[in-house]
Amino acid sequence: MKTVDSFNFSGKKALIRVDFNVPLNKSFEITDDTRLKAVLPTVSKVLKDGGSAILMSHLGRPKGGPEEKYSLKHIIPYLSKMFGQEILFADDCIGADAKAKAAALKPGQVLLLENLRFYPEEEKGDVEFAKKLSVLGDVWVNDAFGTAHRAHASTAVIGQFFKDKVCGYVMQAELDNANKLLTSGEKPRTAVMGGSKISDKILVIENLLDKVDNLIIGGGMSYTFTKALGGKIGKSINEPDKLDLALSLLEKAKTKGVKLYLPLDNIIADDFSNDAKRQTVKTGEIPDGWEGLDIGPETVKLFSEVVAGSKTVLWNGPMGVFEFANFATGTIAIAKAVKEATQKGGYSLIGGGDSAAAINNLGFGNDVSYVSTGGGALLEYFEGKTLPGVAALEK
Ligand code: 3PG
Ligand code: MG
């Protein structure tokens, strides 16, 4: 793969696929700017070389036509500030205006294209649409790790129209960091998996059983394991059709010599709300009418010890309903343990989505080794899948 460092962008228009799919609030303010900040090094290198940058991205999941709330124009003020310069904008990602603006682009300038998903052709991986995008630039840079699991027009299909395909710094860093957990990281390696469903993470868990020494399972999905083991889980979230699967994962972990940790106790609630009545009980002893919303203090102690004693840690998914302050304790404790492992010289990778948000909200973003910009893409990579966005760079 060509890298940003090995490529001279002088006099070139770099068409850069980025993942600017960032959360916006009702006033269109960016509530997490991780993905925006991440692209700064790649774009800066292009401009420093004497090239110009054409940025293309999707935002949200529009229904196949323009929708005001998904316009990328909302992020222009942020980008102007970040780059310290004017950001040009084409309000259609293909067509005459985009073409003219791209053609007029001078070295050092940045042009942002409107949301690619305003065309259904983007997600369909339409070849003609990819071709129309490709004419805008001289070289294609893929820096959208967060969308690398999609075989879309701008993330993969477009590659065939370029002689020069360059792997952006974000893409490179994400793959390098993920590979630390999979292959190169020091042992013991520990994966902390949370979130509500086993079905979302089953392939990841299976693949990681060959890579890690410890696997910690918390969050909503732990109740399916508890139920499978014959415990009482009250009305806790669970997947009744995944009980055999849960047992087989426990069996596989044993066969492979991986230590699999499940919660010892839970904080339970009589209602799914922050103000619900709560109490702490042993795992598997949740009374009828109650549900587990967090891990309990014994579990926090156990999980924190395992994490803090690890040399390589992946954390993906919350330990409880951390949006409710009264049930965020377990998730915050894990974040602290990950920080501690890092302070002791260990390596830590925070899988995107909720765990990244938790780490950033606690202000620990700089206290861990790497916060991934990928959610689904990172999980698919950990499943052992080839990501279409990466494959397109390798062809
Ligand atoms: C994401 O946030 O998951 C990526 O930007 C990809 O978006 P998608 O899940 O809508 O394809
Ligand atoms: Mg997604």
Short mmCIF file of C-alpha atoms and ligand atoms in Angstrom, two decimals:
data_model
loop_
_atom_site.label_atom_id
_atom_site.label_comp_id
_atom_site.label_asym_id
_atom_site.label_seq_id
_atom_site.Cartn_x
_atom_site.Cartn_y
_atom_site.Cartn_z
CA MET A 1 0.00 0.00 0.00
CA LYS A 2 1.19 3.54 -0.80
CA THR A 3 1.45 5.65 2.33
CA VAL A 4 0.99 9.38 2.80
CA ASP A 5 4.65 9.70 3.77
CA SER A 6 5.89 7.97 0.62
CA PHE A 7 3.75 10.03 -1.73
CA ASN A 8 4.55 13.52 -2.97
CA PHE A 9 1.29 15.45 -3.41
CA SER A 10 2.93 18.47 -5.03
CA GLY A 11 0.64 19.89 -7.71
CA LYS A 12 -1.92 17.10 -7.15
CA LYS A 13 -5.56 17.28 -6.22
CA ALA A 14 -6.03 14.65 -3.56
CA LEU A 15 -9.56 13.24 -3.39
CA ILE A 16 -9.70 12.12 0.22
CA ARG A 17 -12.44 9.86 1.59
CA VAL A 18 -12.79 10.77 5.24
CA ASP A 19 -15.32 9.66 7.85
CA PHE A 20 -17.00 12.87 8.97
CA ASN A 21 -19.99 10.92 10.23
CA VAL A 22 -19.96 12.76 13.56
CA PRO A 23 -22.75 13.16 16.10
CA LEU A 24 -24.56 16.52 15.92
CA ASN A 25 -27.06 17.86 18.44
CA LYS A 26 -30.34 19.60 17.56
CA SER A 27 -28.52 22.89 16.97
CA PHE A 28 -26.09 21.09 14.64
CA GLU A 29 -23.23 21.39 17.09
CA ILE A 30 -20.63 18.63 16.98
CA THR A 31 -20.80 16.60 20.18
CA ASP A 32 -17.73 14.43 19.50
CA ASP A 33 -15.01 15.75 17.21
CA THR A 34 -12.67 12.74 17.34
CA ARG A 35 -13.18 11.89 13.67
CA LEU A 36 -12.66 15.47 12.54
CA LYS A 37 -9.45 15.99 14.48
CA ALA A 38 -8.15 12.67 13.20
CA VAL A 39 -7.86 13.76 9.56
CA LEU A 40 -5.76 16.84 10.23
CA PRO A 41 -2.35 15.12 9.74
CA THR A 42 -3.25 13.59 6.36
CA VAL A 43 -4.73 16.80 4.98
CA SER A 44 -1.83 18.88 6.34
CA LYS A 45 0.72 16.64 4.62
CA VAL A 46 -1.10 17.03 1.28
CA LEU A 47 -1.18 20.82 1.64
CA LYS A 48 2.41 21.05 2.87
CA ASP A 49 3.60 19.11 -0.17
CA GLY A 50 1.94 21.73 -2.37
CA GLY A 51 -1.21 19.78 -3.17
CA SER A 52 -4.87 20.57 -2.64
CA ALA A 53 -7.48 18.50 -0.79
CA ILE A 54 -10.99 17.51 -1.81
CA LEU A 55 -12.74 15.98 1.19
CA MET A 56 -15.68 13.62 0.71
CA SER A 57 -17.77 11.88 3.36
CA HIS A 58 -21.18 10.67 4.37
CA LEU A 59 -23.10 11.97 7.37
CA GLY A 60 -25.84 9.89 8.94
CA ARG A 61 -28.17 7.69 6.97
CA PRO A 62 -30.23 9.92 4.66
CA LYS A 63 -33.02 8.15 2.84
CA GLY A 64 -31.61 8.58 -0.63
CA GLY A 65 -31.90 12.30 -1.30
CA PRO A 66 -30.78 15.60 0.21
CA GLU A 67 -31.88 16.22 3.81
CA GLU A 68 -30.99 19.47 5.52
CA LYS A 69 -30.12 17.80 8.82
CA TYR A 70 -27.54 15.59 7.14
CA SER A 71 -25.81 18.36 5.21
CA LEU A 72 -22.06 18.50 5.69
CA LYS A 73 -22.28 22.29 5.59
CA HIS A 74 -22.93 22.11 9.34
CA ILE A 75 -19.31 21.17 9.98
CA ILE A 76 -17.72 23.89 7.82
CA PRO A 77 -17.19 26.35 10.74
CA TYR A 78 -15.44 23.63 12.74
CA LEU A 79 -13.21 22.68 9.81
CA SER A 80 -12.28 26.31 9.01
CA LYS A 81 -11.17 26.74 12.58
CA MET A 82 -9.28 23.44 12.67
CA PHE A 83 -7.42 24.08 9.41
CA GLY A 84 -7.06 27.80 10.07
CA GLN A 85 -8.28 28.64 6.58
CA GLU A 86 -11.36 28.99 4.43
CA ILE A 87 -13.10 25.73 3.48
CA LEU A 88 -14.66 25.76 0.03
CA PHE A 89 -17.91 23.82 -0.32
CA ALA A 90 -19.69 22.14 -3.21
CA ASP A 91 -23.34 21.55 -2.36
CA ASP A 92 -23.48 18.56 -4.66
CA CYS A 93 -20.75 15.90 -4.56
CA ILE A 94 -20.85 15.28 -8.33
CA GLY A 95 -21.90 17.35 -11.32
CA ALA A 96 -20.88 20.63 -12.95
CA ASP A 97 -20.45 22.75 -9.82
CA ALA A 98 -18.29 20.17 -8.00
CA LYS A 99 -16.25 19.69 -11.15
CA ALA A 100 -15.71 23.43 -11.63
CA LYS A 101 -14.77 23.97 -7.98
CA ALA A 102 -12.38 21.02 -8.04
CA ALA A 103 -10.79 22.22 -11.28
CA ALA A 104 -10.28 25.73 -9.90
CA LEU A 105 -8.70 24.47 -6.68
CA LYS A 106 -5.23 25.90 -6.06
CA PRO A 107 -2.41 24.27 -4.08
CA GLY A 108 -3.04 24.73 -0.36
CA GLN A 109 -6.83 24.93 -0.71
CA VAL A 110 -9.45 22.60 0.78
CA LEU A 111 -12.77 21.77 -0.83
CA LEU A 112 -15.50 19.87 1.01
CA LEU A 113 -18.14 17.98 -0.99
CA GLU A 114 -21.75 17.60 0.14
CA ASN A 115 -22.89 14.30 1.73
CA LEU A 116 -22.18 11.37 -0.59
CA ARG A 117 -25.24 9.49 0.67
CA PHE A 118 -27.58 12.07 -0.85
CA TYR A 119 -27.12 9.67 -3.77
CA PRO A 120 -28.35 6.10 -3.17
CA GLU A 121 -25.64 5.10 -5.65
CA GLU A 122 -23.05 5.66 -2.93
CA GLU A 123 -24.22 2.79 -0.71
CA LYS A 124 -25.01 0.62 -3.71
CA GLY A 125 -21.38 0.86 -4.76
CA ASP A 126 -22.47 2.12 -8.17
CA VAL A 127 -19.57 2.12 -10.64
CA GLU A 128 -20.82 5.07 -12.71
CA PHE A 129 -21.25 7.20 -9.59
CA ALA A 130 -17.76 6.23 -8.41
CA LYS A 131 -16.41 7.26 -11.80
CA LYS A 132 -18.13 10.66 -11.55
CA LEU A 133 -16.48 11.23 -8.19
CA SER A 134 -13.11 10.04 -9.43
CA VAL A 135 -12.79 12.74 -12.09
CA LEU A 136 -12.52 15.37 -9.34
CA GLY A 137 -9.07 14.29 -8.16
CA ASP A 138 -5.68 13.06 -9.40
CA VAL A 139 -5.01 10.69 -6.54
CA TRP A 140 -7.37 8.85 -4.19
CA VAL A 141 -6.60 8.80 -0.49
CA ASN A 142 -8.67 6.60 1.77
CA ASP A 143 -8.56 7.83 5.35
CA ALA A 144 -12.07 6.72 6.33
CA PHE A 145 -11.32 3.81 8.61
CA GLY A 146 -14.73 4.19 10.26
CA THR A 147 -16.39 3.36 6.94
CA ALA A 148 -13.83 0.83 5.69
CA HIS A 149 -16.25 -2.06 6.34
CA ARG A 150 -18.61 -0.69 3.69
CA ALA A 151 -18.07 -1.59 0.01
CA HIS A 152 -19.47 1.76 -1.11
CA ALA A 153 -18.70 3.82 -4.21
CA SER A 154 -16.36 6.27 -2.47
CA THR A 155 -14.80 3.83 0.00
CA ALA A 156 -13.90 0.96 -2.30
CA VAL A 157 -15.35 0.92 -5.83
CA ILE A 158 -13.66 4.22 -6.75
CA GLY A 159 -10.19 2.66 -6.35
CA GLN A 160 -10.31 1.14 -9.85
CA PHE A 161 -10.23 4.61 -11.42
CA PHE A 162 -6.91 5.63 -9.88
CA LYS A 163 -3.34 4.63 -10.55
CA ASP A 164 -2.34 6.31 -7.29
CA LYS A 165 -4.20 5.02 -4.22
CA VAL A 166 -2.88 6.15 -0.88
CA CYS A 167 -3.58 4.82 2.60
CA GLY A 168 -4.20 7.83 4.89
CA TYR A 169 -2.61 8.29 8.31
CA VAL A 170 -5.85 7.50 10.14
CA MET A 171 -6.35 4.27 8.22
CA GLN A 172 -2.72 3.31 8.80
CA ALA A 173 -2.82 4.09 12.51
CA GLU A 174 -6.08 2.22 13.04
CA LEU A 175 -4.73 -0.93 11.40
CA ASP A 176 -1.43 -0.72 13.28
CA ASN A 177 -3.21 -0.26 16.59
CA ALA A 178 -5.71 -3.05 15.99
CA ASN A 179 -2.85 -5.37 15.05
CA LYS A 180 -1.26 -4.78 18.44
CA LEU A 181 -4.14 -6.59 20.06
CA LEU A 182 -4.26 -9.26 17.37
CA THR A 183 -0.60 -10.04 16.86
CA SER A 184 2.15 -7.78 18.08
CA GLY A 185 1.06 -6.55 21.53
CA GLU A 186 2.86 -7.69 24.67
CA LYS A 187 1.15 -10.28 26.87
CA PRO A 188 -0.95 -10.64 28.87
CA ARG A 189 -3.51 -9.33 26.41
CA THR A 190 -6.99 -8.61 27.66
CA ALA A 191 -10.20 -7.79 25.82
CA VAL A 192 -13.03 -6.18 27.75
CA MET A 193 -16.29 -6.61 25.88
CA GLY A 194 -19.50 -4.90 26.89
CA GLY A 195 -22.66 -3.73 25.22
CA SER A 196 -26.10 -5.20 25.12
CA LYS A 197 -26.03 -8.11 22.71
CA ILE A 198 -23.87 -11.19 22.23
CA SER A 199 -25.13 -11.43 18.67
CA ASP A 200 -23.33 -8.16 17.80
CA LYS A 201 -20.02 -9.41 19.15
CA ILE A 202 -20.07 -13.18 18.72
CA LEU A 203 -17.66 -13.27 15.77
CA VAL A 204 -15.32 -10.85 17.51
CA ILE A 205 -15.32 -12.93 20.68
CA GLU A 206 -14.66 -16.11 18.74
CA ASN A 207 -11.77 -14.59 16.82
CA LEU A 208 -10.27 -12.95 19.91
CA LEU A 209 -10.21 -16.27 21.76
CA ASP A 210 -7.19 -17.10 19.58
CA LYS A 211 -5.48 -13.79 20.33
CA VAL A 212 -5.97 -12.83 23.98
CA ASP A 213 -5.16 -14.28 27.40
CA ASN A 214 -8.13 -12.79 29.22
CA LEU A 215 -11.63 -12.06 28.01
CA ILE A 216 -13.83 -9.97 30.26
CA ILE A 217 -17.54 -9.87 29.53
CA GLY A 218 -19.75 -7.21 31.10
CA GLY A 219 -22.72 -5.11 30.09
CA GLY A 220 -26.07 -6.31 28.85
CA MET A 221 -24.69 -9.35 27.10
CA SER A 222 -23.46 -10.85 30.36
CA TYR A 223 -27.07 -11.64 31.37
CA THR A 224 -27.40 -14.07 28.50
CA PHE A 225 -24.34 -15.91 29.83
CA THR A 226 -25.76 -15.90 33.35
CA LYS A 227 -29.08 -17.25 32.14
CA ALA A 228 -27.31 -19.93 30.10
CA LEU A 229 -25.49 -21.01 33.26
CA GLY A 230 -28.81 -21.41 35.06
CA GLY A 231 -28.78 -18.12 36.97
CA LYS A 232 -31.80 -15.93 37.67
CA ILE A 233 -31.70 -12.66 35.74
CA GLY A 234 -35.17 -11.23 36.42
CA LYS A 235 -36.21 -8.97 33.56
CA SER A 236 -32.63 -8.14 32.50
CA ILE A 237 -31.91 -7.77 28.81
CA ASN A 238 -30.97 -11.12 27.26
CA GLU A 239 -31.11 -13.14 24.06
CA PRO A 240 -33.00 -16.37 24.81
CA ASP A 241 -31.99 -17.86 21.45
CA LYS A 242 -28.29 -17.40 22.22
CA LEU A 243 -28.03 -19.56 25.35
CA ASP A 244 -26.35 -22.49 23.60
CA LEU A 245 -24.03 -20.08 21.88
CA ALA A 246 -23.06 -18.53 25.21
CA LEU A 247 -22.27 -21.98 26.63
CA SER A 248 -20.23 -22.92 23.58
CA LEU A 249 -18.18 -19.70 23.91
CA LEU A 250 -17.42 -20.57 27.54
CA GLU A 251 -16.39 -24.05 26.42
CA LYS A 252 -14.19 -22.69 23.62
CA ALA A 253 -12.46 -20.30 26.00
CA LYS A 254 -11.67 -23.23 28.28
CA THR A 255 -10.29 -25.34 25.42
CA LYS A 256 -8.10 -22.50 24.25
CA GLY A 257 -6.81 -21.68 27.72
CA VAL A 258 -8.31 -18.19 27.73
CA LYS A 259 -9.49 -16.93 31.10
CA LEU A 260 -13.05 -15.73 30.63
CA TYR A 261 -14.39 -13.44 33.33
CA LEU A 262 -18.09 -12.82 33.93
CA PRO A 263 -19.59 -10.46 36.55
CA LEU A 264 -19.74 -11.66 40.16
CA ASP A 265 -22.41 -9.18 41.20
CA ASN A 266 -24.78 -6.67 39.64
CA ILE A 267 -26.46 -3.42 40.50
CA ILE A 268 -30.10 -4.01 39.78
CA ALA A 269 -33.11 -1.73 39.36
CA ASP A 270 -36.87 -2.16 39.56
CA ASP A 271 -37.30 -0.01 36.46
CA PHE A 272 -35.25 1.06 33.45
CA SER A 273 -34.58 4.58 34.68
CA ASN A 274 -31.93 6.54 36.53
CA ASP A 275 -34.24 7.10 39.48
CA ALA A 276 -35.32 3.49 39.85
CA LYS A 277 -34.95 1.72 43.19
CA ARG A 278 -31.60 -0.10 43.23
CA GLN A 279 -29.72 -2.74 45.13
CA THR A 280 -26.66 -4.94 44.67
CA VAL A 281 -27.04 -8.70 44.35
CA LYS A 282 -24.88 -11.65 43.40
CA THR A 283 -24.88 -12.47 39.71
CA GLY A 284 -27.58 -15.04 38.98
CA GLU A 285 -29.73 -13.95 41.92
CA ILE A 286 -31.77 -11.17 40.39
CA PRO A 287 -35.37 -11.30 41.71
CA ASP A 288 -38.37 -11.24 39.39
CA GLY A 289 -39.36 -7.74 38.34
CA TRP A 290 -35.79 -6.42 38.66
CA GLU A 291 -33.12 -5.95 36.03
CA GLY A 292 -29.36 -5.63 36.03
CA LEU A 293 -28.16 -2.21 34.89
CA ASP A 294 -24.52 -2.25 35.98
CA ILE A 295 -21.77 -4.48 37.33
CA GLY A 296 -21.43 -4.51 41.13
CA PRO A 297 -18.47 -3.61 43.41
CA GLU A 298 -17.00 -7.14 43.59
CA THR A 299 -16.97 -7.27 39.81
CA VAL A 300 -15.43 -3.82 39.55
CA LYS A 301 -12.62 -5.03 41.78
CA LEU A 302 -12.01 -8.23 39.83
CA PHE A 303 -12.23 -6.67 36.35
CA SER A 304 -10.07 -3.69 37.38
CA GLU A 305 -7.34 -5.98 38.70
CA VAL A 306 -7.25 -8.03 35.51
CA VAL A 307 -7.20 -4.91 33.32
CA ALA A 308 -4.62 -3.04 35.38
CA GLY A 309 -2.35 -6.12 35.30
CA SER A 310 -2.45 -6.41 31.50
CA LYS A 311 0.18 -5.26 29.04
CA THR A 312 -2.23 -4.92 26.12
CA VAL A 313 -5.89 -4.02 26.57
CA LEU A 314 -8.83 -3.62 24.23
CA TRP A 315 -11.97 -2.08 25.66
CA ASN A 316 -15.15 -2.21 23.63
CA GLY A 317 -18.57 -1.55 25.09
CA PRO A 318 -19.96 -0.23 28.39
CA MET A 319 -20.43 -2.33 31.53
CA GLY A 320 -23.89 -0.99 32.22
CA VAL A 321 -26.40 1.67 31.26
CA PHE A 322 -23.84 4.44 31.65
CA GLU A 323 -26.19 7.10 30.23
CA PHE A 324 -27.88 6.85 33.66
CA ALA A 325 -25.49 8.41 36.20
CA ASN A 326 -26.61 5.94 38.88
CA PHE A 327 -25.56 3.01 36.73
CA ALA A 328 -22.33 4.40 35.27
CA THR A 329 -20.03 3.31 38.11
CA GLY A 330 -18.87 0.07 36.47
CA THR A 331 -18.09 1.71 33.15
CA ILE A 332 -16.21 4.56 34.83
CA ALA A 333 -14.23 2.05 36.92
CA ILE A 334 -13.16 0.15 33.81
CA ALA A 335 -12.12 3.41 32.15
CA LYS A 336 -9.96 4.14 35.20
CA ALA A 337 -8.43 0.66 35.14
CA VAL A 338 -7.59 1.07 31.45
CA LYS A 339 -5.93 4.37 32.25
CA GLU A 340 -3.98 2.71 35.07
CA ALA A 341 -2.78 -0.11 32.81
CA THR A 342 -1.54 2.55 30.38
CA GLN A 343 0.23 4.53 33.12
CA LYS A 344 2.05 1.35 34.09
CA GLY A 345 3.51 1.16 30.60
CA GLY A 346 0.84 -1.02 29.02
CA TYR A 347 -0.85 -0.43 25.70
CA SER A 348 -4.57 0.37 25.50
CA LEU A 349 -6.96 0.56 22.59
CA ILE A 350 -10.44 1.97 23.01
CA GLY A 351 -12.90 0.59 20.48
CA GLY A 352 -15.11 3.32 19.03
CA GLY A 353 -18.69 4.16 19.87
CA ASP A 354 -19.81 4.10 23.50
CA SER A 355 -16.46 3.27 25.10
CA ALA A 356 -14.75 6.06 23.16
CA ALA A 357 -17.49 8.46 24.28
CA ALA A 358 -17.08 7.31 27.89
CA ILE A 359 -13.30 7.77 27.79
CA ASN A 360 -13.60 11.21 26.18
CA ASN A 361 -16.36 12.38 28.54
CA LEU A 362 -14.19 11.43 31.51
CA GLY A 363 -11.36 13.44 30.00
CA PHE A 364 -9.15 10.33 29.70
CA GLY A 365 -8.68 10.63 25.94
CA ASN A 366 -4.99 11.44 26.35
CA ASP A 367 -4.42 8.85 29.09
CA VAL A 368 -4.98 5.82 26.88
CA SER A 369 -2.82 4.71 23.98
CA TYR A 370 -5.34 5.01 21.16
CA VAL A 371 -9.01 5.86 20.78
CA SER A 372 -10.34 4.29 17.60
CA THR A 373 -12.45 6.31 15.15
CA GLY A 374 -14.12 3.08 14.07
CA GLY A 375 -17.14 1.35 15.56
CA GLY A 376 -18.46 -1.30 13.20
CA ALA A 377 -15.28 -1.19 11.11
CA LEU A 378 -13.08 -2.01 14.08
CA LEU A 379 -15.36 -4.86 15.14
CA GLU A 380 -15.33 -6.33 11.64
CA TYR A 381 -11.56 -6.10 11.59
CA PHE A 382 -11.46 -7.95 14.90
CA GLU A 383 -13.75 -10.57 13.41
CA GLY A 384 -10.88 -11.31 11.06
CA LYS A 385 -12.66 -9.92 8.00
CA THR A 386 -11.00 -8.15 5.10
CA LEU A 387 -12.31 -4.59 5.04
CA PRO A 388 -13.38 -3.50 1.52
CA GLY A 389 -11.90 -0.02 2.07
CA VAL A 390 -8.51 -1.55 2.85
CA ALA A 391 -8.70 -4.15 0.08
CA ALA A 392 -9.34 -1.38 -2.45
CA LEU A 393 -6.05 0.25 -1.46
CA GLU A 394 -4.16 -3.00 -1.84
CA LYS A 395 -5.41 -3.83 -5.35
C1 3PG B 1 -20.21 4.64 11.34
O1 3PG B 1 -20.31 5.63 12.07
O2 3PG B 1 -20.55 3.51 11.69
C2 3PG B 1 -19.58 4.83 9.99
O3 3PG B 1 -19.44 6.18 9.70
C3 3PG B 1 -20.36 4.10 8.93
O4 3PG B 1 -21.68 4.54 8.91
P1 3PG B 1 -22.85 3.49 8.67
O5 3PG B 1 -22.87 2.54 9.82
O6 3PG B 1 -24.11 4.31 8.55
O7 3PG B 1 -22.52 2.76 7.39
MG MG B 2 -22.20 2.10 11.85
#
